[in-house]
Every structure is written in C-alpha cells, then in structure tokens.
PDB file of C-alpha atoms and ligand atoms in Angstrom:
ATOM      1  CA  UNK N  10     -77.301  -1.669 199.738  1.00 94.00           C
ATOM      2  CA  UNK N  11     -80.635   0.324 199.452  1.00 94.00           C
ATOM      3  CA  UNK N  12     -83.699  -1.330 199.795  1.00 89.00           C
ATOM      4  CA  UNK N  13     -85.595  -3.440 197.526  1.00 83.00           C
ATOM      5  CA  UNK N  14     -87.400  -1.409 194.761  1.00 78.00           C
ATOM      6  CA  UNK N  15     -90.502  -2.089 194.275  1.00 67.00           C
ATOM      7  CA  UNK N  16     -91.353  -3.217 191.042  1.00 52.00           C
ATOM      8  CA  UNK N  17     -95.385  -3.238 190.848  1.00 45.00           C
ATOM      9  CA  UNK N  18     -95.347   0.829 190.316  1.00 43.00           C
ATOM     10  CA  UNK N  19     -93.703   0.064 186.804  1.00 45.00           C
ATOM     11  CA  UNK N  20     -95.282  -3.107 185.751  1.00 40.00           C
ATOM     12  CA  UNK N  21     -99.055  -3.283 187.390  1.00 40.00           C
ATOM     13  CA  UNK N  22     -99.698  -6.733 185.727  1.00 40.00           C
ATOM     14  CA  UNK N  23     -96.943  -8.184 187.888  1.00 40.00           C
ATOM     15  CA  UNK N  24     -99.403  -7.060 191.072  1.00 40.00           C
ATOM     16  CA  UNK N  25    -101.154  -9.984 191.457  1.00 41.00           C
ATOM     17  CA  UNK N  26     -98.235 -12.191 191.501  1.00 42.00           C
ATOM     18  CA  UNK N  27     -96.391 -10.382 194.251  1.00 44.00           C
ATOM     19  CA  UNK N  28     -99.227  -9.985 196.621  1.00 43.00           C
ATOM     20  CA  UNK N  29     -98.384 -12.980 198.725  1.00 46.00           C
ATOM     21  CA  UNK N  30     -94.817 -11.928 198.718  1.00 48.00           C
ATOM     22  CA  UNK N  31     -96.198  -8.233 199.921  1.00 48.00           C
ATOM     23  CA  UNK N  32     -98.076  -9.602 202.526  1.00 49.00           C
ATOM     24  CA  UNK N  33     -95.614 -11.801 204.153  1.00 50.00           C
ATOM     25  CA  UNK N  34     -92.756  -8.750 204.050  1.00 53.00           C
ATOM     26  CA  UNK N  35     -94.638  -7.148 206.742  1.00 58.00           C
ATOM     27  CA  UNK N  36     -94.641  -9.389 209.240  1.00 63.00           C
ATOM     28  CA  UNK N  37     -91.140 -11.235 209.142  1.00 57.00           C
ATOM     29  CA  UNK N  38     -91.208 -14.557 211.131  1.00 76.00           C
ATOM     30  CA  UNK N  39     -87.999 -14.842 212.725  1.00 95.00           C
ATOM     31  CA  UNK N  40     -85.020 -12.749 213.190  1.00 96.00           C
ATOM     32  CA  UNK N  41     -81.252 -13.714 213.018  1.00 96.00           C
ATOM     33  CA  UNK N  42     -78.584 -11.594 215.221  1.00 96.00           C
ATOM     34  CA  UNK N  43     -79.075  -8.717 217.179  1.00 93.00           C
ATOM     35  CA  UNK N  44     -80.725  -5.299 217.041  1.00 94.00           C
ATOM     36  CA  UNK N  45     -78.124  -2.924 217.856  1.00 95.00           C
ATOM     37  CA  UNK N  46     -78.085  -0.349 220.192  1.00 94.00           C
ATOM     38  CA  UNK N  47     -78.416   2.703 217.794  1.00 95.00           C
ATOM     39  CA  UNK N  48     -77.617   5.163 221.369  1.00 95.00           C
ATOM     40  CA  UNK N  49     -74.326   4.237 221.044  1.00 95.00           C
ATOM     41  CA  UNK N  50     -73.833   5.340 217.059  1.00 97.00           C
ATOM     42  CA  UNK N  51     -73.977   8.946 215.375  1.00 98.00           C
ATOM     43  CA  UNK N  52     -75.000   9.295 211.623  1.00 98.00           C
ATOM     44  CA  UNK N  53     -72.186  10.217 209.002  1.00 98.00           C
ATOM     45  CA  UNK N  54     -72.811  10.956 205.694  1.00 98.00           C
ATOM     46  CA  UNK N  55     -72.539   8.483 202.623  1.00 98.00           C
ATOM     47  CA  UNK N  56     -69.994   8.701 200.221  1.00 98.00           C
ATOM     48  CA  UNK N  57     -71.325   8.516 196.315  1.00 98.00           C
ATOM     49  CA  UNK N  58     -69.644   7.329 193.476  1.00 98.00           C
ATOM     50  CA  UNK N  59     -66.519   9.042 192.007  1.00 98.00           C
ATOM     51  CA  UNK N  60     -65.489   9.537 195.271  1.00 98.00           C
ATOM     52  CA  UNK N  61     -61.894   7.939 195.319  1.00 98.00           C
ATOM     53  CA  UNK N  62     -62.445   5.426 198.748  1.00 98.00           C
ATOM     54  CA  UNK N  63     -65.466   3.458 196.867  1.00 98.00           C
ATOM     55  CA  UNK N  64     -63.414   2.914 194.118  1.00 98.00           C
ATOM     56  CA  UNK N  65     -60.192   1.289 195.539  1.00 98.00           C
ATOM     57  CA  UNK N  66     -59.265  -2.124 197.869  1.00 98.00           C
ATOM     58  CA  UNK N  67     -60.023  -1.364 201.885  1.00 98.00           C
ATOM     59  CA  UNK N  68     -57.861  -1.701 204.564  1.00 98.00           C
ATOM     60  CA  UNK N  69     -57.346  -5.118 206.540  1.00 98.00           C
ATOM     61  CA  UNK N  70     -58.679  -4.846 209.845  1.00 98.00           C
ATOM     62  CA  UNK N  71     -55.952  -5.559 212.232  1.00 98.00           C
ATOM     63  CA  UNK N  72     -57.100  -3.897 215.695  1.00 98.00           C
ATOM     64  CA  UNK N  73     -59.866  -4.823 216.995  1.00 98.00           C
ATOM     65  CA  UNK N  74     -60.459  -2.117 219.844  1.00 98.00           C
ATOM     66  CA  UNK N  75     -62.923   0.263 220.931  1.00 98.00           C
ATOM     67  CA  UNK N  76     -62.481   2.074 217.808  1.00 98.00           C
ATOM     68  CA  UNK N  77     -63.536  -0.504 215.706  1.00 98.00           C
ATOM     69  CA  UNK N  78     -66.762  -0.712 217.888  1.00 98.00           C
ATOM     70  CA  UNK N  79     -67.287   2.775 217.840  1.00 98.00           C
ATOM     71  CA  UNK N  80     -67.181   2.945 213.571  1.00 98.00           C
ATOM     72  CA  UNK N  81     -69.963  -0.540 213.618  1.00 98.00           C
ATOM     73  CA  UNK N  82     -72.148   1.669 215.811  1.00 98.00           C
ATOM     74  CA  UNK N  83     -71.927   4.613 213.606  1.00 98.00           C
ATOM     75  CA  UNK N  84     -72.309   2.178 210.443  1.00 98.00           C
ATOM     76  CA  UNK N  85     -75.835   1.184 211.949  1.00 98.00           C
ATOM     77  CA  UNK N  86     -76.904   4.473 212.862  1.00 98.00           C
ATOM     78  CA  UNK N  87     -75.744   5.598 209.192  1.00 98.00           C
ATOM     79  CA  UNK N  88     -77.710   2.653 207.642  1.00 98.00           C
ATOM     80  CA  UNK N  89     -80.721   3.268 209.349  1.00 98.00           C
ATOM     81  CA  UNK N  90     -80.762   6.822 208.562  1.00 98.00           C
ATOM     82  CA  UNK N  91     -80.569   6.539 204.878  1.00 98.00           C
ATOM     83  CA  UNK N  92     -83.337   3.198 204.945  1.00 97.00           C
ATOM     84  CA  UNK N  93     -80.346   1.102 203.979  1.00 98.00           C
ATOM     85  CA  UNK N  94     -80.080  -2.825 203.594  1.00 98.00           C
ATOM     86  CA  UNK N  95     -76.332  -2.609 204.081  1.00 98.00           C
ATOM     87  CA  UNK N  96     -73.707  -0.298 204.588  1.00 98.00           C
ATOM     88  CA  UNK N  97     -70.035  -0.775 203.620  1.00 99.00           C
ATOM     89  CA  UNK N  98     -67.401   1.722 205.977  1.00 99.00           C
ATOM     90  CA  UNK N  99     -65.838   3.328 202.572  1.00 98.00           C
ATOM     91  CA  UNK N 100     -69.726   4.388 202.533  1.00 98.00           C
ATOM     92  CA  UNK N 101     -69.405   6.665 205.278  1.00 98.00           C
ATOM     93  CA  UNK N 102     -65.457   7.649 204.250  1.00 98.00           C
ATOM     94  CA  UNK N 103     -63.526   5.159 205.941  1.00 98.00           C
ATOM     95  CA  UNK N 104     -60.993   3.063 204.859  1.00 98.00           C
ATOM     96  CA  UNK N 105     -61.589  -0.657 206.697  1.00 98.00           C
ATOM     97  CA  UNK N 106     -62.786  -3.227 205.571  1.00 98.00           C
ATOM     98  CA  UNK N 107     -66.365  -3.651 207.481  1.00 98.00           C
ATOM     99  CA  UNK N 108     -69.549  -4.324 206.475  1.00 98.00           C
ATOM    100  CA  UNK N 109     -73.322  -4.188 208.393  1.00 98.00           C
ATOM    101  CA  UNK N 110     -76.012  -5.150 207.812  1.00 98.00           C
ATOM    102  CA  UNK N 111     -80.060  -5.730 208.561  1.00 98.00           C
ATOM    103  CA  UNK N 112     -81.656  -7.044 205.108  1.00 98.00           C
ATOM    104  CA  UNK N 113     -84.277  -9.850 204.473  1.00 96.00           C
ATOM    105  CA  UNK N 114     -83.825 -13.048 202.550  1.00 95.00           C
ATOM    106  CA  UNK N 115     -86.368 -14.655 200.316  1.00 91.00           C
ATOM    107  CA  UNK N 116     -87.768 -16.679 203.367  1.00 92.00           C
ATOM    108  CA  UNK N 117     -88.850 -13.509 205.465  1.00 91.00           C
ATOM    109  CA  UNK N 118     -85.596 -14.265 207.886  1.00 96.00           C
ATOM    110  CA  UNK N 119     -84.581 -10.966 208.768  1.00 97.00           C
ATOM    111  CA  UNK N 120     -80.679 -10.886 209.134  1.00 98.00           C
ATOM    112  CA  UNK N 121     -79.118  -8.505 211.480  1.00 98.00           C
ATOM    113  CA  UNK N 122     -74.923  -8.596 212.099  1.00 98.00           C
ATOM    114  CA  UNK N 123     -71.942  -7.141 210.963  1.00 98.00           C
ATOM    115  CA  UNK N 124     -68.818  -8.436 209.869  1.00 98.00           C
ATOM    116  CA  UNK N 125     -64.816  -7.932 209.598  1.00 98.00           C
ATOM    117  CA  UNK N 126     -62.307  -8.711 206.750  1.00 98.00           C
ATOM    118  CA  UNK N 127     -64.813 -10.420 204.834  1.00 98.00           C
ATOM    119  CA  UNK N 128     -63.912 -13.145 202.289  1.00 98.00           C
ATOM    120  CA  UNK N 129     -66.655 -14.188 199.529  1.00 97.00           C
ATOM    121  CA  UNK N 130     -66.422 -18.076 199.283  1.00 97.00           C
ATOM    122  CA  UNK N 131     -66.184 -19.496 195.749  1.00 93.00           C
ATOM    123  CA  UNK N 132     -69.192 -21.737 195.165  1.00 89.00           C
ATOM    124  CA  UNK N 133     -69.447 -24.607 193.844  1.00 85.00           C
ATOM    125  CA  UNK N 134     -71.051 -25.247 190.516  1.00 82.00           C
ATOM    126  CA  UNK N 135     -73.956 -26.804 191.449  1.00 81.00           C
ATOM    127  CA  UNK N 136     -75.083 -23.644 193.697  1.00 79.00           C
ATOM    128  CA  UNK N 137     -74.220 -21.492 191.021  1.00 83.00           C
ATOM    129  CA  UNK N 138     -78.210 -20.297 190.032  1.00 91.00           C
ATOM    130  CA  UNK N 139     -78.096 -16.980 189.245  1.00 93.00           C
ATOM    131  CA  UNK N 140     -81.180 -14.596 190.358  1.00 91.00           C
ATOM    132  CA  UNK N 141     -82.648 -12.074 188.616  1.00 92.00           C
ATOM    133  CA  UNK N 142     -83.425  -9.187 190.873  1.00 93.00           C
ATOM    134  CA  UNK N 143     -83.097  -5.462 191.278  1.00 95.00           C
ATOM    135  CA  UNK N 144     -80.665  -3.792 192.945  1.00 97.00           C
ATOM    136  CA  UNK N 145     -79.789  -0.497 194.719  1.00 98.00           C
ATOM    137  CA  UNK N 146     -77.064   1.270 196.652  1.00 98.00           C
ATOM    138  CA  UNK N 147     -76.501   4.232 199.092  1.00 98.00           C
ATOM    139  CA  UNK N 148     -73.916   5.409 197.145  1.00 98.00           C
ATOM    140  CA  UNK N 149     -75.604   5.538 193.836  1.00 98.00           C
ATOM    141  CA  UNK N 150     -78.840   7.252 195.183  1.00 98.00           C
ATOM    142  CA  UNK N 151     -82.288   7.000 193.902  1.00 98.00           C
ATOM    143  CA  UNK N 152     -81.166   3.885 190.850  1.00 98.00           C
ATOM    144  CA  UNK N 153     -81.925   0.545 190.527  1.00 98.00           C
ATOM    145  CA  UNK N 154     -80.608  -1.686 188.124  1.00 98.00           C
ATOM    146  CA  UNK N 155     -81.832  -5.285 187.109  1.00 97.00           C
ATOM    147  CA  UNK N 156     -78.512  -6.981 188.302  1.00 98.00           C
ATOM    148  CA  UNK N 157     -78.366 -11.329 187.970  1.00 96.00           C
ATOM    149  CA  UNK N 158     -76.637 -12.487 190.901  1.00 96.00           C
ATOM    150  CA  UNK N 159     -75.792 -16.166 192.539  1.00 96.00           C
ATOM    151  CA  UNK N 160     -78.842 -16.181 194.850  1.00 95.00           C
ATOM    152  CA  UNK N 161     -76.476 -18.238 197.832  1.00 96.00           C
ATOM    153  CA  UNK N 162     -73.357 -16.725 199.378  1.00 97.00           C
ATOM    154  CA  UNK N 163     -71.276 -17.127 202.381  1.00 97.00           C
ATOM    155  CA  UNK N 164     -68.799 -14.960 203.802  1.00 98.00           C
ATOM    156  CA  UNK N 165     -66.329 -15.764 206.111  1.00 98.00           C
ATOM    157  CA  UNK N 166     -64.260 -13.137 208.045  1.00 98.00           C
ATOM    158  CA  UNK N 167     -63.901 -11.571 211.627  1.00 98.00           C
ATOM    159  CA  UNK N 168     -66.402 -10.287 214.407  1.00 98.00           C
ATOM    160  CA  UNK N 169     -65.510  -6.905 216.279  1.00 98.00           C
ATOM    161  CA  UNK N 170     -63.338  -8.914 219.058  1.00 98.00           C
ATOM    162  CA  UNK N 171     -61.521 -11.013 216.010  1.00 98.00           C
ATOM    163  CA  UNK N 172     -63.060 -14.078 216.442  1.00 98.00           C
ATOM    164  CA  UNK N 173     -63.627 -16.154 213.231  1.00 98.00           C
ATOM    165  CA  UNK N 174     -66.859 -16.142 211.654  1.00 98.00           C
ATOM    166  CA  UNK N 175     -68.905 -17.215 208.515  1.00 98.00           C
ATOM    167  CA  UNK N 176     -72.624 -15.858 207.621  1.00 98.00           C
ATOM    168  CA  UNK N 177     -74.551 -17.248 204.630  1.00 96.00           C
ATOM    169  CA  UNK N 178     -78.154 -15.864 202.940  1.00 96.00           C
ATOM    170  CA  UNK N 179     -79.872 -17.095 200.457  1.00 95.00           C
ATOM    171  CA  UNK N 180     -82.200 -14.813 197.735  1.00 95.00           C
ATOM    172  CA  UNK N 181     -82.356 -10.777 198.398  1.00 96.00           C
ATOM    173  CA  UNK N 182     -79.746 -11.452 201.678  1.00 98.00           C
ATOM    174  CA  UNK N 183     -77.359 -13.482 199.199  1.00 97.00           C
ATOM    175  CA  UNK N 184     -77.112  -9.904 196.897  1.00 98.00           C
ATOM    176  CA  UNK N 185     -76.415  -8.084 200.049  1.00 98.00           C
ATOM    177  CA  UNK N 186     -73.566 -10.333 201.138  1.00 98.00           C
ATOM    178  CA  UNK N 187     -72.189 -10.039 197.858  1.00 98.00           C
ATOM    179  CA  UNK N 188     -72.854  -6.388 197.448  1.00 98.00           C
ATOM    180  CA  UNK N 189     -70.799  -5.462 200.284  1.00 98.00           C
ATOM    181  CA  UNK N 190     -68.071  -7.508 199.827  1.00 98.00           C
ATOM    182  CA  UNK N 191     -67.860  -5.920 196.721  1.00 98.00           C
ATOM    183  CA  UNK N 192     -67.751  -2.426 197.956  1.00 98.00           C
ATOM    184  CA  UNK N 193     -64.804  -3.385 200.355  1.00 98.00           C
ATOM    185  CA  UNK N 194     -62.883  -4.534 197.133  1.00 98.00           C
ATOM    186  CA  UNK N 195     -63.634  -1.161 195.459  1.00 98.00           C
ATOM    187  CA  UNK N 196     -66.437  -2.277 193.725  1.00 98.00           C
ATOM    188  CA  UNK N 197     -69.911  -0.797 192.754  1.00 98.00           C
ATOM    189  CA  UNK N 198     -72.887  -2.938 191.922  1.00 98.00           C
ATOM    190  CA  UNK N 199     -72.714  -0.389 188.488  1.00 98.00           C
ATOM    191  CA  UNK N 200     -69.073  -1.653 187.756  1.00 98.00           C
ATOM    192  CA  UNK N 201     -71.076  -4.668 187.210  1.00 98.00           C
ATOM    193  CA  UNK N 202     -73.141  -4.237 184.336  1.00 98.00           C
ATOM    194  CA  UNK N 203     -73.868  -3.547 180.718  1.00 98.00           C
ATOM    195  CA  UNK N 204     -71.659  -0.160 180.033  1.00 98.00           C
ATOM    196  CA  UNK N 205     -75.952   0.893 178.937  1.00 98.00           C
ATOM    197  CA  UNK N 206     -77.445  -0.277 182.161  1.00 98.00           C
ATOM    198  CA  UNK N 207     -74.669   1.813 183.453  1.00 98.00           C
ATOM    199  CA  UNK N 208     -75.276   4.845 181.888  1.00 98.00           C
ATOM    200  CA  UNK N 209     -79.128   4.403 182.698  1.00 98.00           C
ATOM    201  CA  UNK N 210     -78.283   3.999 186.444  1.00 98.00           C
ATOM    202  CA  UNK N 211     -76.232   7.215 186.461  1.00 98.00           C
ATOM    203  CA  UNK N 212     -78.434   9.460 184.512  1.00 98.00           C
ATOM    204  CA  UNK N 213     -81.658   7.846 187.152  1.00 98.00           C
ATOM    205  CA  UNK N 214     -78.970   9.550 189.728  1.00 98.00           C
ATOM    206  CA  UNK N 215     -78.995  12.487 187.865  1.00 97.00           C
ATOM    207  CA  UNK N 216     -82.162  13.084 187.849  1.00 98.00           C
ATOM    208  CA  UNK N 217     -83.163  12.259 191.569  1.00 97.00           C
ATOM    209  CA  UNK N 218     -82.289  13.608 195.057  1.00 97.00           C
ATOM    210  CA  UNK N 219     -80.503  11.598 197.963  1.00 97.00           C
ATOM    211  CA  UNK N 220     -82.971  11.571 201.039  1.00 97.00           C
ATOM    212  CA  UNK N 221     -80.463  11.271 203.155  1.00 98.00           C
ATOM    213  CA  UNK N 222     -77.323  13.607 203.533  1.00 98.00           C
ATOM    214  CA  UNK N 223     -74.580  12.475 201.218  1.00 98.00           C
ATOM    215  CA  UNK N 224     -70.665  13.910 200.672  1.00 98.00           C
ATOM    216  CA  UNK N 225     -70.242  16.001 198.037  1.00 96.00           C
ATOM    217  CA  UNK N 226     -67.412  14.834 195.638  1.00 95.00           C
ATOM    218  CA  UNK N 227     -65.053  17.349 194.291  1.00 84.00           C
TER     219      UNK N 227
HETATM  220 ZN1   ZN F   5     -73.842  -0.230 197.992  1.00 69.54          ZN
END
C-alpha cells in the first residue's frame, strides 16, 4: 500500500483540523516488531495493474526455508524503495502468498512485521464501523481513491519458520491489513470501487510517473 495522501494540498480549510494529527505523525511513540535488516534484501521492481499475477489467487506457502527468507528481505528492501506502507509478493512478480509491512495506525503505533498465508477474520457486527479514508497502492502508481473500509482487522496466518500467528490494527494499519490480504486473493483496492472512482484512479495513473522502477506490462 502507498502511503497516506495527504489531503490538506486539495482542501486547505481541512488544515487546521489536521494539524494535531500532523504533528504527532512525526514523532511516533512506540513501535511494534522489528526493523529489518535491509543488508540482507535487494530491490525488485513492482508489478502494476493488468499484469496477470495481481489479478489472480497466490500460492499457499508450504516451505518455509531460506528461500522464503530471502523473498521477505527483498519485499522490505522493495517497500522501502518505492516509500511503501505495504508490499504484497505478486507486487514484486511472485506468486506466494506473503505480505510486509511497516505502516502506522491511527494511534501513532508504528507496525513493523510480515506475515504468511494470511487469513482476514470475519468480524463481528458490532466492530463493523466503516472508515472513510484515502487509499493508495504500489501497483496503481501516483492514485488515490477515497475507499470506506472496516477501520479493525486481524489476520491470522504463518511467520517465516511456520509458526502460527495473528496481527490486528486498528484505523490507517486496519486498511493495510486488509489491503494486502486482498492483493494475495487477486485483488486491487480499484476492484473495489465505484466503476467512476475507477476510471478516475486509472486515468490519475495515466497521467503521473512511478518514482520508483516498475515492470512494464505487455
Ligand atoms: Zn497495493
């Protein structure tokens, strides 16, 4: 997932109001999981959309060796090279089903981890408020899209040795989660709305350039 836009460059009236929010972003208060050793990773290029691996069901894990380790190095190095929030491996061409991620939540909790197989919990009515927010992705370079999401989700799934795991976020982390479980079910954040908003997101594609390298699609 691509970073938060910001919104206050289209709407100035709305500065005042996200000030506080501004000022707290820069100085996140606590940090969950590990920083990864990026010496380890090399940088592949992302994948946009029309290419056929974002657009069908990845692979179950079912080894988890040193190659598995090797790809969640590269998927960091990859994310941090194109200022992502999230990275999904179909983004960088391959076919497993493993997500990363380093993204912020609502509370300034800064989220760092990675995880296997990932299965989106069904929740239950009661957490069901959606958020309005904007959202991005790697693979759709330079749109946003106002996207209303659940603003809780856990996964559960794998870690790199196969043990069992489950990671929850609430707010901007919450979208992530979701986002990237999407992507390892073939989905785009675009598949999701308005066949307009759609449109809008793909012409805003159009008309911008990737700064980061990306593979070109037939
Ligand atoms: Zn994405």
């Amino acid at each position: 997932m691509a970073e938060q836009h910001d919104h206050t460059h289209d709407h100035d009236h709305a500065h005042d109001h996200d000030h506080d929010h501004e000022a707290a972003a820069s100085a996140p208060v606590k940090v969950v999981g590990e920083e990864p050793d990026l010496s380890k990773g090399t940088a592949r290029p992302i994948t946009v959309v029309g290419n056929p691996v974002l657009h069908r069901e990845c692979r179950t894990v079912t080894a988890f060796d040193a190659d598995l380790s090797a790809l969640i190095d590269d998927m960091f190095v990859s994310m941090y090279a194109a200022a992502g929030v999230g990275l999904a491996a179909n983004q960088i061409g391959v076919d497993a089903k493993v997500f990363v991620y380093d993204c912020p939540d609502d509370d300034n909790v800064r989220h760092i981890g990675h995880i296997v197989n990932p299965v989106l919990e069904d929740l239950p009515v009661e957490r069901r408020t959606l958020d309005d927010g904007n959202e991005g992705c790697l693979s759709v370079p330079t749109a946003y899209a106002e996207l209303a999401r659940p603003d809780f989700a856990a996964v559960t799934g794998q870690d790199k040795d196969g043990n069992p795991v489950r990671v929850e976020g609430t707010g901007f982390f919450a979208r992530c989660l979701q986002h990237e479980t999407d992507h390892l079910n073939g989905y785009l954040y675009i598949d999701r709305l308005s066949k307009r908003d759609r449109k809008d997101a793909l012409r805003q594609m159009a008309e911008g350039t990737a700064s980061y390298a990306t593979v070109a699609n037939d």
